[in-house]
Tab-separated table of C-alpha atoms in Angstrom:
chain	number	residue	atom	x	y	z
A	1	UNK	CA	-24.868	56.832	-6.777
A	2	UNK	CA	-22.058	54.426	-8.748
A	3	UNK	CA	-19.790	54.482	-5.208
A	4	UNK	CA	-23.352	53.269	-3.420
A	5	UNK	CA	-24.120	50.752	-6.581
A	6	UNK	CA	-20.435	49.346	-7.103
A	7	UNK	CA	-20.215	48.909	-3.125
A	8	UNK	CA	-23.413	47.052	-2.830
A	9	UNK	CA	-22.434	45.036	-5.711
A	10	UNK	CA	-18.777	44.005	-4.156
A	11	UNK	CA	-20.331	43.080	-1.169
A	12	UNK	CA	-23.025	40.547	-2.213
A	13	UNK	CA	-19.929	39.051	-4.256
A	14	UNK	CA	-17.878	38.448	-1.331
A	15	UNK	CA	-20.889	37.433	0.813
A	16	UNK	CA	-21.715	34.937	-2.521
A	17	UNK	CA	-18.080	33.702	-2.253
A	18	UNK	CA	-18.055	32.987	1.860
A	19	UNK	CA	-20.922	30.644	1.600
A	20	UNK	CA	-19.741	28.627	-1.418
A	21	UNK	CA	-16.320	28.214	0.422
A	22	UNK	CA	-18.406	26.704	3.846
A	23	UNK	CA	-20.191	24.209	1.240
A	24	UNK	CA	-16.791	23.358	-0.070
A	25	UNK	CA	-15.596	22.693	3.152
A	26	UNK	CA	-18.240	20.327	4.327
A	27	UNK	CA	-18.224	18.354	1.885
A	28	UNK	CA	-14.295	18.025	2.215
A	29	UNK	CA	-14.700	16.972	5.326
A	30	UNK	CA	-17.718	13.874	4.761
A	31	UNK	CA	-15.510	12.828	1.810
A	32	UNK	CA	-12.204	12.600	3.889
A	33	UNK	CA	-14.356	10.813	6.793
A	34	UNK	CA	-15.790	8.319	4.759
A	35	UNK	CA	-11.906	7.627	3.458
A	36	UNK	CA	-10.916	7.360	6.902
A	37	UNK	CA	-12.695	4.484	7.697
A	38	UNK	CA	-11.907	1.950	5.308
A	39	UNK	CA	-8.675	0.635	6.212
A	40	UNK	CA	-6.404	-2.479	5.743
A	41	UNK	CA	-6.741	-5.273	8.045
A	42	UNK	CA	-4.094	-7.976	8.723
A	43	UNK	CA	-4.934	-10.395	11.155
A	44	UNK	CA	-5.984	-14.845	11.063
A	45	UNK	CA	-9.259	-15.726	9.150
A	46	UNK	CA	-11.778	-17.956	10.838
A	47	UNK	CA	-14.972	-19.668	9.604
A	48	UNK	CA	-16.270	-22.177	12.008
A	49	UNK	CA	-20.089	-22.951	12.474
A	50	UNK	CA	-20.651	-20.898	10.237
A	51	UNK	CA	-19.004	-17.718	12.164
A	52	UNK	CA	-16.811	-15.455	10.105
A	53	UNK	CA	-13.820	-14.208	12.230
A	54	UNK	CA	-11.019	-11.786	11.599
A	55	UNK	CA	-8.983	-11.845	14.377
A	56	UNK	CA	-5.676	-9.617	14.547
A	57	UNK	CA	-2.581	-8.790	17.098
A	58	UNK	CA	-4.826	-6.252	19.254
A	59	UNK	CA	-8.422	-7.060	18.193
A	60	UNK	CA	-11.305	-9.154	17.028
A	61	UNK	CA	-13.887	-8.937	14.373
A	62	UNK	CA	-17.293	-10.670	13.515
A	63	UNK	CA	-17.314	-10.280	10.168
A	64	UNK	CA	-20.356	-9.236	7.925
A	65	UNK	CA	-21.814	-11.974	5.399
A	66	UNK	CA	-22.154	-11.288	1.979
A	67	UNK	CA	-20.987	-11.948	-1.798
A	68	UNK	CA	-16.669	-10.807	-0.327
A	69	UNK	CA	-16.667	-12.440	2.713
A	70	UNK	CA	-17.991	-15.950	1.083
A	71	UNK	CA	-16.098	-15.417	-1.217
A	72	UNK	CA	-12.982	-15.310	1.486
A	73	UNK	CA	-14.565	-18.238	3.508
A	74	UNK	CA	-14.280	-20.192	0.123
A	75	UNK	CA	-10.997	-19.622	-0.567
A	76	UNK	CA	-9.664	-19.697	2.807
A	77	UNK	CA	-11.500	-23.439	3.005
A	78	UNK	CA	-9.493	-24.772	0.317
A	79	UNK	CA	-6.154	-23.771	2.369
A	80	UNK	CA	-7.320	-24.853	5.623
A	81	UNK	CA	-6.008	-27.992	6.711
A	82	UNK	CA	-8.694	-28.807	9.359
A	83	UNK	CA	-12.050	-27.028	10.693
A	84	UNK	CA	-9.821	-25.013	13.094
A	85	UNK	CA	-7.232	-23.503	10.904
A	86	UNK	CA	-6.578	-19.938	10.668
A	87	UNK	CA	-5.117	-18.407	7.660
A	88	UNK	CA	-3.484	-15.200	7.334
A	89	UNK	CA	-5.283	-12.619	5.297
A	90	UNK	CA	-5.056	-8.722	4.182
A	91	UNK	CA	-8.109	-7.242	3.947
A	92	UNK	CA	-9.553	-3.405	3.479
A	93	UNK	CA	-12.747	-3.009	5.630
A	94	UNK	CA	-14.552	-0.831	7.940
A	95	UNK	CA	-15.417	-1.888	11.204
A	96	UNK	CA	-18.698	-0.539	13.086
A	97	UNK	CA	-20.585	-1.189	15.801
A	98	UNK	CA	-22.528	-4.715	15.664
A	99	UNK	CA	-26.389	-3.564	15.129
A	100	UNK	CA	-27.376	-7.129	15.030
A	101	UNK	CA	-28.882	-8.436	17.870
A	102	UNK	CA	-28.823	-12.446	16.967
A	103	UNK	CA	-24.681	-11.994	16.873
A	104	UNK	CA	-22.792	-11.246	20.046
A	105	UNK	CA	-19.889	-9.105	18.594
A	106	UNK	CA	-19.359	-5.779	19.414
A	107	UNK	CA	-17.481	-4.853	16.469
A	108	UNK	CA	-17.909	-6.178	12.674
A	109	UNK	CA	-15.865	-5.314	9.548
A	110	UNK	CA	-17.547	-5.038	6.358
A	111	UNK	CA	-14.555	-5.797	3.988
A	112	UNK	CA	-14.275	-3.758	0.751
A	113	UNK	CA	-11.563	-5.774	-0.772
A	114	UNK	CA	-9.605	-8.814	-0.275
A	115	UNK	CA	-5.705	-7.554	-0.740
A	116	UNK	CA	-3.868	-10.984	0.242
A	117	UNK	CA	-4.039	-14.443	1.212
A	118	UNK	CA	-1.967	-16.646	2.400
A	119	UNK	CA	-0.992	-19.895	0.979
A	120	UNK	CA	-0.550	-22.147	4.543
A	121	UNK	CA	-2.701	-21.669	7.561
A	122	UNK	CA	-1.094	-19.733	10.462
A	123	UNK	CA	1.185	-21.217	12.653
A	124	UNK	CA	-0.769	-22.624	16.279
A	125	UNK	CA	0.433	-19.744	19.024
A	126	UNK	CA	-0.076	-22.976	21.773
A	127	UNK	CA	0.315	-26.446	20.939
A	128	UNK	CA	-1.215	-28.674	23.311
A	129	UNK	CA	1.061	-31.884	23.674
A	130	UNK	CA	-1.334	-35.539	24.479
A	131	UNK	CA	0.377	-38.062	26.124
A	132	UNK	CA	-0.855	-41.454	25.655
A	133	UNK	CA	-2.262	-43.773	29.111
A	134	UNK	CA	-0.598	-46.183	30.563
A	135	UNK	CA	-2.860	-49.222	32.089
């Protein structure tokens, strides 16, 4: 009677422990996937008709309005030498798919924190020379 007691007692403790380490693991694994996408950012910052742009070596954000990206626009405006100026930012962010139908990105990044800014707007990639006319 103890052998049958004591070995239906060690079994609902082991099957007690295998479920609590399956709930450990899931949870492990939303924590480390929500972790996984915020990321840093380096790329130009845009704001231009009131679009917010992030736009980097090998892609291109809309990016989300609220209180941190104003906040960016702002100081990024009192760099920016002209309406067309991009200025070179580090950013943490995550990027999803664009659920808004009024915007025509197909990617935004919400940013999460504004890491660096730079203090000159970005070099021009193409400057267009204009020639004056001769009558």
């Amino acid at each position: 009677m103890k052998k049958t007691i004591l070995l239906l007692m060690l079994s609902v403790a082991i099957f007690s422990c295998k479920n609590s380490e399956e709930k450990n693991t899931e949870t492990e694994e939303t924590t480390v996937e929500n972790v996984q996408k915020i990321q840093a950012y380096k790329g130009d910052f845009i704001s231009s008709d009131g679009a917010l742009v992030l736009m980097g070596p090998n892609y291109i954000y809309g990016v989300k309005r609220d209180l941190l990206s104003e906040g960016l626009s702002k100081q990024v405006a009192a760099i920016k030498k002209n309406d067309f100026d991009m200025v070179g930012v580090i950013v943490k962010g995550i990027v999803s798919k664009n659920t808004d139908k009024e915007s025509e990105w197909e990617e935004i990044i919400t940013i999460t924190e504004i890491m660096r800014i730079a203090d000159k707007p970005s070099e021009i990639d193409i400057k267009l020379n204009e020639t004056e006319k001769k009558n």
